Tab-separated table of C-alpha atoms in Angstrom:
chain	number	residue	atom	x	y	z
W	239	UNK	CA	-7.933	-158.450	-206.964
W	240	UNK	CA	-10.039	-159.371	-210.005
W	241	UNK	CA	-8.805	-159.554	-213.592
W	242	UNK	CA	-10.082	-156.043	-214.327
W	243	UNK	CA	-8.090	-154.629	-211.429
W	244	UNK	CA	-4.949	-156.451	-212.559
W	245	UNK	CA	-5.408	-155.099	-216.080
W	246	UNK	CA	-5.853	-151.563	-214.739
W	247	UNK	CA	-2.684	-151.852	-212.659
W	248	UNK	CA	-0.752	-153.195	-215.646
W	249	UNK	CA	-1.883	-150.280	-217.795
W	250	UNK	CA	-0.837	-147.875	-215.057
W	251	UNK	CA	2.642	-149.405	-214.865
W	252	UNK	CA	3.019	-149.380	-218.653
W	253	UNK	CA	1.817	-145.792	-218.930
W	254	UNK	CA	4.686	-144.478	-216.815
W	255	UNK	CA	7.388	-147.037	-217.604
W	256	UNK	CA	8.875	-144.995	-220.453
W	257	UNK	CA	9.299	-141.900	-218.309
W	258	UNK	CA	10.633	-144.068	-215.475
W	259	UNK	CA	13.254	-145.501	-217.842
W	260	UNK	CA	14.486	-142.008	-218.722
W	261	UNK	CA	14.578	-140.897	-215.075
W	262	UNK	CA	16.376	-144.075	-213.952
W	263	UNK	CA	19.050	-143.592	-216.610
W	264	UNK	CA	19.483	-139.899	-215.785
W	265	UNK	CA	19.737	-140.536	-212.037
W	266	UNK	CA	22.319	-143.278	-212.561
W	267	UNK	CA	24.490	-141.181	-214.885
W	268	UNK	CA	24.406	-138.117	-212.648
W	269	UNK	CA	24.811	-140.034	-209.395
W	270	UNK	CA	27.574	-142.425	-210.418
W	271	UNK	CA	29.303	-139.716	-212.442
W	272	UNK	CA	29.482	-137.478	-209.380
W	273	UNK	CA	31.011	-140.289	-207.317
W	274	UNK	CA	33.745	-141.231	-209.789
W	275	UNK	CA	36.872	-139.084	-209.288
W	276	UNK	CA	37.902	-137.193	-212.405
W	277	UNK	CA	34.799	-138.138	-214.374
W	278	UNK	CA	33.634	-135.327	-216.677
W	279	UNK	CA	30.146	-135.570	-218.137
W	280	UNK	CA	31.181	-133.456	-221.129
W	281	UNK	CA	34.330	-135.423	-221.977
W	282	UNK	CA	33.789	-139.035	-220.946
W	283	UNK	CA	31.333	-141.524	-222.451
W	284	UNK	CA	28.443	-142.828	-220.372
W	285	UNK	CA	29.673	-146.411	-220.786
W	286	UNK	CA	32.874	-145.600	-218.893
W	287	UNK	CA	30.823	-145.597	-215.672
W	288	UNK	CA	30.103	-149.296	-216.206
W	289	UNK	CA	33.447	-150.360	-217.658
W	290	UNK	CA	35.460	-153.267	-216.243
W	291	UNK	CA	37.821	-152.011	-213.564
W	292	UNK	CA	35.856	-148.839	-212.762
W	293	UNK	CA	34.563	-148.532	-209.155
W	294	UNK	CA	30.806	-149.034	-208.996
W	295	UNK	CA	30.650	-150.491	-212.511
W	296	UNK	CA	28.271	-153.344	-211.719
W	297	UNK	CA	25.689	-151.213	-209.860
W	298	UNK	CA	25.815	-148.655	-212.665
W	299	UNK	CA	25.233	-151.297	-215.323
W	300	UNK	CA	22.252	-152.580	-213.332
W	301	UNK	CA	20.707	-149.149	-212.742
W	302	UNK	CA	21.943	-147.235	-215.785
W	303	UNK	CA	21.460	-149.794	-218.549
W	304	UNK	CA	19.571	-152.894	-217.425
W	305	UNK	CA	16.817	-151.248	-215.371
W	306	UNK	CA	15.965	-148.652	-218.065
W	307	UNK	CA	16.102	-151.436	-220.649
W	308	UNK	CA	13.654	-153.598	-218.691
W	309	UNK	CA	11.325	-150.616	-218.256
W	310	UNK	CA	11.573	-150.007	-221.998
W	311	UNK	CA	10.583	-153.648	-222.620
W	312	UNK	CA	7.485	-153.044	-220.466
W	313	UNK	CA	6.702	-149.901	-222.463
W	314	UNK	CA	7.035	-151.627	-225.822
W	315	UNK	CA	4.969	-154.584	-224.581
W	316	UNK	CA	2.183	-152.116	-223.857
W	317	UNK	CA	2.678	-150.598	-227.283
W	318	UNK	CA	2.328	-154.013	-228.921
W	319	UNK	CA	-0.941	-154.618	-227.056
W	320	UNK	CA	-2.337	-151.371	-228.496
W	321	UNK	CA	-1.642	-152.150	-232.139
W	322	UNK	CA	-4.856	-151.259	-233.993
W	323	UNK	CA	-6.817	-154.010	-235.769
W	324	UNK	CA	-5.410	-154.569	-239.224
W	325	UNK	CA	-2.182	-152.690	-238.475
W	326	UNK	CA	0.097	-152.928	-241.493
W	327	UNK	CA	3.679	-154.160	-241.584
W	328	UNK	CA	5.284	-150.718	-240.941
W	329	UNK	CA	3.599	-150.400	-237.545
W	330	UNK	CA	4.256	-154.010	-236.586
W	331	UNK	CA	7.881	-153.863	-237.667
W	332	UNK	CA	8.265	-150.505	-235.913
W	333	UNK	CA	7.118	-152.046	-232.630
W	334	UNK	CA	9.488	-154.994	-233.146
W	335	UNK	CA	12.394	-152.631	-233.760
W	336	UNK	CA	11.568	-150.761	-230.549
W	337	UNK	CA	11.725	-154.082	-228.693
W	338	UNK	CA	15.111	-154.829	-230.263
W	339	UNK	CA	16.308	-151.404	-229.084
W	340	UNK	CA	15.124	-152.110	-225.532
W	341	UNK	CA	16.863	-155.488	-225.446
W	342	UNK	CA	20.055	-153.997	-226.905
W	343	UNK	CA	20.030	-151.369	-224.142
W	344	UNK	CA	19.987	-154.195	-221.592
W	345	UNK	CA	22.813	-155.775	-223.596
W	346	UNK	CA	24.980	-152.683	-223.080
W	347	UNK	CA	24.839	-153.388	-219.348
W	348	UNK	CA	25.496	-157.105	-219.764
W	349	UNK	CA	28.450	-156.473	-222.094
W	350	UNK	CA	30.350	-153.526	-220.571
W	351	UNK	CA	33.401	-151.758	-221.913
W	352	UNK	CA	36.893	-152.775	-220.845
W	353	UNK	CA	38.494	-149.590	-219.488
W	354	UNK	CA	41.950	-151.120	-219.936
W	355	UNK	CA	41.421	-152.146	-223.553
W	356	UNK	CA	38.953	-149.913	-225.390
W	357	UNK	CA	39.757	-151.628	-228.701
W	358	UNK	CA	39.484	-155.158	-227.319
W	359	UNK	CA	36.770	-157.807	-227.775
W	360	UNK	CA	34.743	-156.797	-224.693
W	361	UNK	CA	34.603	-153.172	-225.770
W	362	UNK	CA	33.723	-154.284	-229.283
W	363	UNK	CA	30.726	-156.251	-228.015
W	364	UNK	CA	29.512	-153.231	-226.060
W	365	UNK	CA	29.920	-151.030	-229.135
W	366	UNK	CA	27.934	-153.579	-231.166
W	367	UNK	CA	25.085	-153.407	-228.643
W	368	UNK	CA	25.156	-149.604	-228.856
W	369	UNK	CA	25.055	-149.717	-232.651
W	370	UNK	CA	22.170	-152.199	-232.603
W	371	UNK	CA	20.275	-150.034	-230.103
W	372	UNK	CA	20.748	-146.820	-232.098
W	373	UNK	CA	19.825	-148.370	-235.437
W	374	UNK	CA	16.762	-150.187	-234.075
W	375	UNK	CA	15.627	-147.021	-232.277
W	376	UNK	CA	16.024	-144.953	-235.456
W	377	UNK	CA	14.306	-147.436	-237.774
W	378	UNK	CA	11.525	-148.181	-235.285
W	379	UNK	CA	10.719	-144.511	-234.769
W	380	UNK	CA	10.515	-143.875	-238.503
W	381	UNK	CA	8.317	-146.921	-239.104
W	382	UNK	CA	5.940	-145.861	-236.336
W	383	UNK	CA	5.394	-142.617	-238.237
W	384	UNK	CA	2.913	-144.651	-240.317
W	385	UNK	CA	0.662	-144.746	-237.250
W	386	UNK	CA	-2.115	-142.387	-238.283
W	387	UNK	CA	-4.936	-144.334	-236.628
W	388	UNK	CA	-6.663	-143.033	-233.526
W	389	UNK	CA	-4.240	-142.906	-230.614
W	390	UNK	CA	-1.177	-143.118	-232.864
W	391	UNK	CA	-1.250	-139.730	-234.599
W	392	UNK	CA	0.898	-138.202	-231.869
W	393	UNK	CA	3.896	-140.259	-233.065
W	394	UNK	CA	3.325	-139.849	-236.823
W	395	UNK	CA	5.286	-136.639	-237.427
W	396	UNK	CA	7.592	-136.957	-234.382
W	397	UNK	CA	8.598	-140.425	-235.618
W	398	UNK	CA	10.376	-139.009	-238.658
W	399	UNK	CA	11.868	-136.160	-236.635
W	400	UNK	CA	13.134	-138.526	-233.940
W	401	UNK	CA	14.628	-140.831	-236.557
W	402	UNK	CA	16.544	-137.980	-238.157
W	403	UNK	CA	17.750	-136.722	-234.768
W	404	UNK	CA	19.042	-140.207	-233.941
W	405	UNK	CA	21.001	-140.234	-237.185
W	406	UNK	CA	22.491	-136.773	-236.595
W	407	UNK	CA	23.329	-137.267	-232.913
W	408	UNK	CA	24.533	-140.851	-233.143
W	409	UNK	CA	26.172	-141.098	-236.545
W	410	UNK	CA	27.085	-137.551	-237.616
W	411	UNK	CA	27.980	-135.567	-234.497
W	412	UNK	CA	28.954	-138.308	-232.058
W	413	UNK	CA	30.871	-137.568	-228.876
W	414	UNK	CA	29.877	-137.760	-225.193
W	415	UNK	CA	27.441	-134.817	-225.203
W	416	UNK	CA	25.617	-135.942	-228.354
W	417	UNK	CA	25.428	-139.452	-226.903
W	418	UNK	CA	23.752	-138.138	-223.755
W	419	UNK	CA	21.228	-136.196	-225.820
W	420	UNK	CA	20.543	-139.368	-227.779
W	421	UNK	CA	19.891	-141.397	-224.619
W	422	UNK	CA	17.563	-138.677	-223.292
W	423	UNK	CA	15.770	-138.551	-226.649
W	424	UNK	CA	15.111	-142.291	-226.369
W	425	UNK	CA	13.606	-141.851	-222.911
W	426	UNK	CA	11.370	-138.995	-224.059
W	427	UNK	CA	10.313	-141.023	-227.089
W	428	UNK	CA	9.338	-143.954	-224.863
W	429	UNK	CA	7.276	-141.585	-222.712
W	430	UNK	CA	5.498	-140.295	-225.840
W	431	UNK	CA	4.446	-143.689	-227.185
W	432	UNK	CA	0.693	-144.420	-227.045
W	433	UNK	CA	0.788	-147.208	-224.451
W	434	UNK	CA	-1.547	-145.939	-221.715
W	435	UNK	CA	-5.258	-146.022	-221.204
W	436	UNK	CA	-7.182	-143.370	-223.052
W	437	UNK	CA	-4.424	-142.499	-225.529
């Protein structure tokens, strides 16, 4: 395969990686949640599925946090490659914040909760990764709202809206249901980003 074919394949992977991240997370939460006795999607946090001492925790962390995080890294890498010539600091910093969010999502899988000590050090590290993810996601989305060049207009207004929704869901409402909406919002946002050919 020549270089052009490799580039085309890479663009194809990047184009769908954001949606794949959302679907991977959703499948993991629904599937592992259904297998865990007594688990209630409306009452229990997502991270409980990957907590120390919970059956199936390691596979969930791999499929529910790390895999979507890696796919998000691919998405943001494609976004960085599409930065327009002369892009100002808001766009560049917005892309960097989206990469921080993707890496923090992986970190939630690498640093799981401790089901036996929710206030302990392990749980605190997981909570720190969640806080870093939410804040980087919110700030990155709002910074990308400066993207009014060709191919970036589709995230200009949604960027501010997404940022405000992150704040409301993550830091005002809170709770298991709001957290799930926040995770889904992240996946939809990744799918919206102008990373594919012809955007």
